[in-house]
PDB file of C-alpha atoms in Angstrom:
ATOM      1  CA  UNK A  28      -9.026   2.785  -8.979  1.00 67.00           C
ATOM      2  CA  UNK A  29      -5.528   3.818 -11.317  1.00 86.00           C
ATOM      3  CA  UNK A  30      -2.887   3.178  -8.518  1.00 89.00           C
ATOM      4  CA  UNK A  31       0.454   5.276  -9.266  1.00 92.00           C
ATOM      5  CA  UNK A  32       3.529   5.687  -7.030  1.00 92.00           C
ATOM      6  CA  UNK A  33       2.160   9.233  -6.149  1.00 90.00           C
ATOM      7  CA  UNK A  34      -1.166   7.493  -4.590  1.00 90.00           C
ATOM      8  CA  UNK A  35       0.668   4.847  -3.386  1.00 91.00           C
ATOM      9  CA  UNK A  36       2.782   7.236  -0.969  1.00 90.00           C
ATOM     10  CA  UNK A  37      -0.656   9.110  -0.013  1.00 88.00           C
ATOM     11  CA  UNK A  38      -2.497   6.257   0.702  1.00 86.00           C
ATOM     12  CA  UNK A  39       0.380   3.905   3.117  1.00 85.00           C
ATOM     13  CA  UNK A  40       0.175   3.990   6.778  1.00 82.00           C
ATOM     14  CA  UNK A  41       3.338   6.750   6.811  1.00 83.00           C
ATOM     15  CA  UNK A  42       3.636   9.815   9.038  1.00 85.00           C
ATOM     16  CA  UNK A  43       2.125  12.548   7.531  1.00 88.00           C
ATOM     17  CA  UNK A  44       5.970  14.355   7.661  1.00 90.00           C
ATOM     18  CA  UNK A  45       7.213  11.637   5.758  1.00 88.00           C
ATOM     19  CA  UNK A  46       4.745  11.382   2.814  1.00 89.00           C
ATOM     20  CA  UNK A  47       5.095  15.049   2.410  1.00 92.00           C
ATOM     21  CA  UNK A  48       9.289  15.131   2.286  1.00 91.00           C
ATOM     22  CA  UNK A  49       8.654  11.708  -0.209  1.00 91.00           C
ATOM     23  CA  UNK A  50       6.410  13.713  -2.302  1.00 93.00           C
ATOM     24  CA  UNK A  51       8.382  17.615  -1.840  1.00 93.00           C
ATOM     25  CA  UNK A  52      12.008  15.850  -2.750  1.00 92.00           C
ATOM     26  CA  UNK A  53      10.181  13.026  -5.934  1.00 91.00           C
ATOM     27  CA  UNK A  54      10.939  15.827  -8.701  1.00 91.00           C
ATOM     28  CA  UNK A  55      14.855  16.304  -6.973  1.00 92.00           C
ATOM     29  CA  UNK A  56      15.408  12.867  -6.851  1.00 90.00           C
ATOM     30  CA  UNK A  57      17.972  10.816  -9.206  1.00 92.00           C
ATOM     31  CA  UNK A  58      16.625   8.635 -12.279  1.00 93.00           C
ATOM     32  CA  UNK A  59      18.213   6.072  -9.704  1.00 93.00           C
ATOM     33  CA  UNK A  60      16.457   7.104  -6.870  1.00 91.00           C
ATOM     34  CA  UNK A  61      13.021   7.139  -8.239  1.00 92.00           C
ATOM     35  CA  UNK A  62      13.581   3.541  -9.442  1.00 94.00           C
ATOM     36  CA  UNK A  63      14.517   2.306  -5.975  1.00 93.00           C
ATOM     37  CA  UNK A  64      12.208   4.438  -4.656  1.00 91.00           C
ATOM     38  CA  UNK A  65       9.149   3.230  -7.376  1.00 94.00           C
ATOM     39  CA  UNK A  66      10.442  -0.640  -6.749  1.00 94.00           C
ATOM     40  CA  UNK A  67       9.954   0.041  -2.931  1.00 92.00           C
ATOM     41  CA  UNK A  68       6.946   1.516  -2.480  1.00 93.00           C
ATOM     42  CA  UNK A  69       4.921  -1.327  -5.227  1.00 94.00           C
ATOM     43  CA  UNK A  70       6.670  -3.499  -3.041  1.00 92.00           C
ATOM     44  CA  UNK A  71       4.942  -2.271   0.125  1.00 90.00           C
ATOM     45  CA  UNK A  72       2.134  -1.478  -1.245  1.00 91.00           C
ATOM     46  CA  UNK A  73       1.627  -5.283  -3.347  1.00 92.00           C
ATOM     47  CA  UNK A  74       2.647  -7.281   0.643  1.00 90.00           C
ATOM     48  CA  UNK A  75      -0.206  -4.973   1.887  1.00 89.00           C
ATOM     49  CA  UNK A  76      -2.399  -5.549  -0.680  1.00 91.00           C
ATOM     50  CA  UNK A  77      -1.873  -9.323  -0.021  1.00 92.00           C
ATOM     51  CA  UNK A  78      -2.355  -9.622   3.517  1.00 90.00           C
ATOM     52  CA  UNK A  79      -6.132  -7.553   3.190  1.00 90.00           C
ATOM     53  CA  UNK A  80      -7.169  -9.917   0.110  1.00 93.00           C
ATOM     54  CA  UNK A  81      -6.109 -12.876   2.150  1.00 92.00           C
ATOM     55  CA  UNK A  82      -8.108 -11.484   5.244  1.00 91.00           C
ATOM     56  CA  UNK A  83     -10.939 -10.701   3.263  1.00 92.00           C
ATOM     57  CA  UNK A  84     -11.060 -14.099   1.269  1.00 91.00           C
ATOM     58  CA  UNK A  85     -10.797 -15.616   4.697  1.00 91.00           C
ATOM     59  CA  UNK A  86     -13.901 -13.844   5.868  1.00 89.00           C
ATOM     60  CA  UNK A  87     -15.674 -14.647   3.045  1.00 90.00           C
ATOM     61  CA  UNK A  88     -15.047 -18.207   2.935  1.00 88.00           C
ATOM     62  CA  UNK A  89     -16.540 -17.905   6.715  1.00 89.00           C
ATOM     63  CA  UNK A  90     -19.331 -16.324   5.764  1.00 87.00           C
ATOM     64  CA  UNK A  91     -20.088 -19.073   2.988  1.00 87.00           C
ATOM     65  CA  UNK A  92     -19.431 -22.204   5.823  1.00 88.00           C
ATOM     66  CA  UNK A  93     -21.572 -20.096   8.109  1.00 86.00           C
ATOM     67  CA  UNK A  94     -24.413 -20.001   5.303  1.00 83.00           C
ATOM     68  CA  UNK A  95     -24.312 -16.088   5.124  1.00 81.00           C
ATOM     69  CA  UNK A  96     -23.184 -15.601   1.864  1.00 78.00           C
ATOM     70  CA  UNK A  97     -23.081 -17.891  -1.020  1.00 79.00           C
ATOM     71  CA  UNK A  98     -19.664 -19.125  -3.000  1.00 80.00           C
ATOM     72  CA  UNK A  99     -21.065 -17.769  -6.360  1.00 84.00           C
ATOM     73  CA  UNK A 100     -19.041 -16.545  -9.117  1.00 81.00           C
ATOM     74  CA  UNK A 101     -18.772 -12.903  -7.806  1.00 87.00           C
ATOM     75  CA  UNK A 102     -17.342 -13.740  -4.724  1.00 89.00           C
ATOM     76  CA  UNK A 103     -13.939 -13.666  -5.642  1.00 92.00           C
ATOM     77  CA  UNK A 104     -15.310  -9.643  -7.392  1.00 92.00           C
ATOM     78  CA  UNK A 105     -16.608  -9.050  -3.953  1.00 92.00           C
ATOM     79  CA  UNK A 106     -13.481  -9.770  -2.020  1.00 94.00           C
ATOM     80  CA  UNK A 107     -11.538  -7.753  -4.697  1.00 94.00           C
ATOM     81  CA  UNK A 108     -13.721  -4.816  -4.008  1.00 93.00           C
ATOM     82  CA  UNK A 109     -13.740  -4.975  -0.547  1.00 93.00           C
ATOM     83  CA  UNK A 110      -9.389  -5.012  -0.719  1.00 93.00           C
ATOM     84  CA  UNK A 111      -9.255  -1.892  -3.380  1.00 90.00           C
ATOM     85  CA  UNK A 112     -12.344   0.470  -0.736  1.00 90.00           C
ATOM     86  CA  UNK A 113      -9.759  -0.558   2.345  1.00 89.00           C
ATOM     87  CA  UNK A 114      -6.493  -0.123   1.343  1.00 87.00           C
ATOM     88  CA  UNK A 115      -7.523   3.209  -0.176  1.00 82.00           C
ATOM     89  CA  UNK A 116      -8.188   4.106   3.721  1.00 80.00           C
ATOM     90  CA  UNK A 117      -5.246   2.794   5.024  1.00 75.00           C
ATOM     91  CA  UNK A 118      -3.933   5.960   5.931  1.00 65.00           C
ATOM     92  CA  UNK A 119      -7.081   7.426   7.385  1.00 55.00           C
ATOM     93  CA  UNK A 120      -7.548   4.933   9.748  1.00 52.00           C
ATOM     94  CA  UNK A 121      -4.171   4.395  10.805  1.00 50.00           C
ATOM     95  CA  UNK A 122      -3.955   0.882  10.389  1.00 48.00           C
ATOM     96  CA  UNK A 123      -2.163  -0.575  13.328  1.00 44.00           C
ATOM     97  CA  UNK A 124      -2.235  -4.041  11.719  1.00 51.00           C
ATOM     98  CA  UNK A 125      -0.129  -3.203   8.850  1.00 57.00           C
ATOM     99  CA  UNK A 126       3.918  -2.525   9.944  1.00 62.00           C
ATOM    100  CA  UNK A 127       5.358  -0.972   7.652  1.00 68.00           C
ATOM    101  CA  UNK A 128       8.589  -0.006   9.661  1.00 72.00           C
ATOM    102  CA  UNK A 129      11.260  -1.467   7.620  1.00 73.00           C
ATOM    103  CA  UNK A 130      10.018  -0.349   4.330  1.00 75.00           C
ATOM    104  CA  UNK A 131       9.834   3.550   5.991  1.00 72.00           C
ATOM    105  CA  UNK A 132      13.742   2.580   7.059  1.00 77.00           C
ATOM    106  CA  UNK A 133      14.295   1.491   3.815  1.00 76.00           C
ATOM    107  CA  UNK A 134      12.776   4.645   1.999  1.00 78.00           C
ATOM    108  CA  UNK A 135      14.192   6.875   4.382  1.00 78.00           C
ATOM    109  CA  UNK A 136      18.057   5.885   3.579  1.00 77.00           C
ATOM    110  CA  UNK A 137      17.263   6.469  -0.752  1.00 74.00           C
ATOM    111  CA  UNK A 138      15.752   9.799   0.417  1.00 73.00           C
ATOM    112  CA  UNK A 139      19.023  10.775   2.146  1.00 77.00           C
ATOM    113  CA  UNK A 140      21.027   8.901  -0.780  1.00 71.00           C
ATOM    114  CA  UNK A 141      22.838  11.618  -2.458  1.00 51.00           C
ATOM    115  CA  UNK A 142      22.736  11.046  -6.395  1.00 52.00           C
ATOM    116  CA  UNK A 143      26.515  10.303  -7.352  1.00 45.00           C
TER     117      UNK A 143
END
């Protein structure tokens, strides 16, 4: 999966309205802007990222004390995998466990930023 910022914005737990006035004002935006904007969104999208390996690691290591699944070498390649198929669905299933409030606030104010 080649994540860029582009995907990044499609694939976030964002009203749709939002993604699409990110993605309609990107080629407007400042040299400035895009750099906050870039710097946010990897941001978001790395703390995301995070929390879904961690819950997924967590679940495997359950699986292996629970004698479901074995702690072989492609475990960690299985958790990886798992991460990359659900954060590509974020925004389809309207993740609910994933806030994502204050990095919307914080994207919405460099939208309205007005290059100098």
């Amino acid at each position: 999966m080649k994540v860029t910022t582009e995907s990044i914005i499609k694939m976030l737990p964002f009203e749709f309205e939002f993604k699409k006035n990110l993605l309609d004002s990107w080629d407007s935006m400042s040299s400035d802007q895009k750099l906050d904007m870039t710097e946010t969104l990897w941001d978001a999208y790395s703390a995301v990222y995070d929390i879904l390996f961690e819950k997924n690691m967590q679940e495997a290591f359950l699986k292996v004390t629970e004698g479901a699944d074995s702690a072989d070498s492609g475990l960690y390649d299985k958790v990886k995998n798992k991460t990359e198929e659900e954060i590509q669905h974020l925004d389809t299933e309207g993740s609910a466990s994933v806030d994502l409030s204050n990095t919307r606030e914080e994207l919405e104010k460099l939208l309205n930023n007005t290059p100098n």
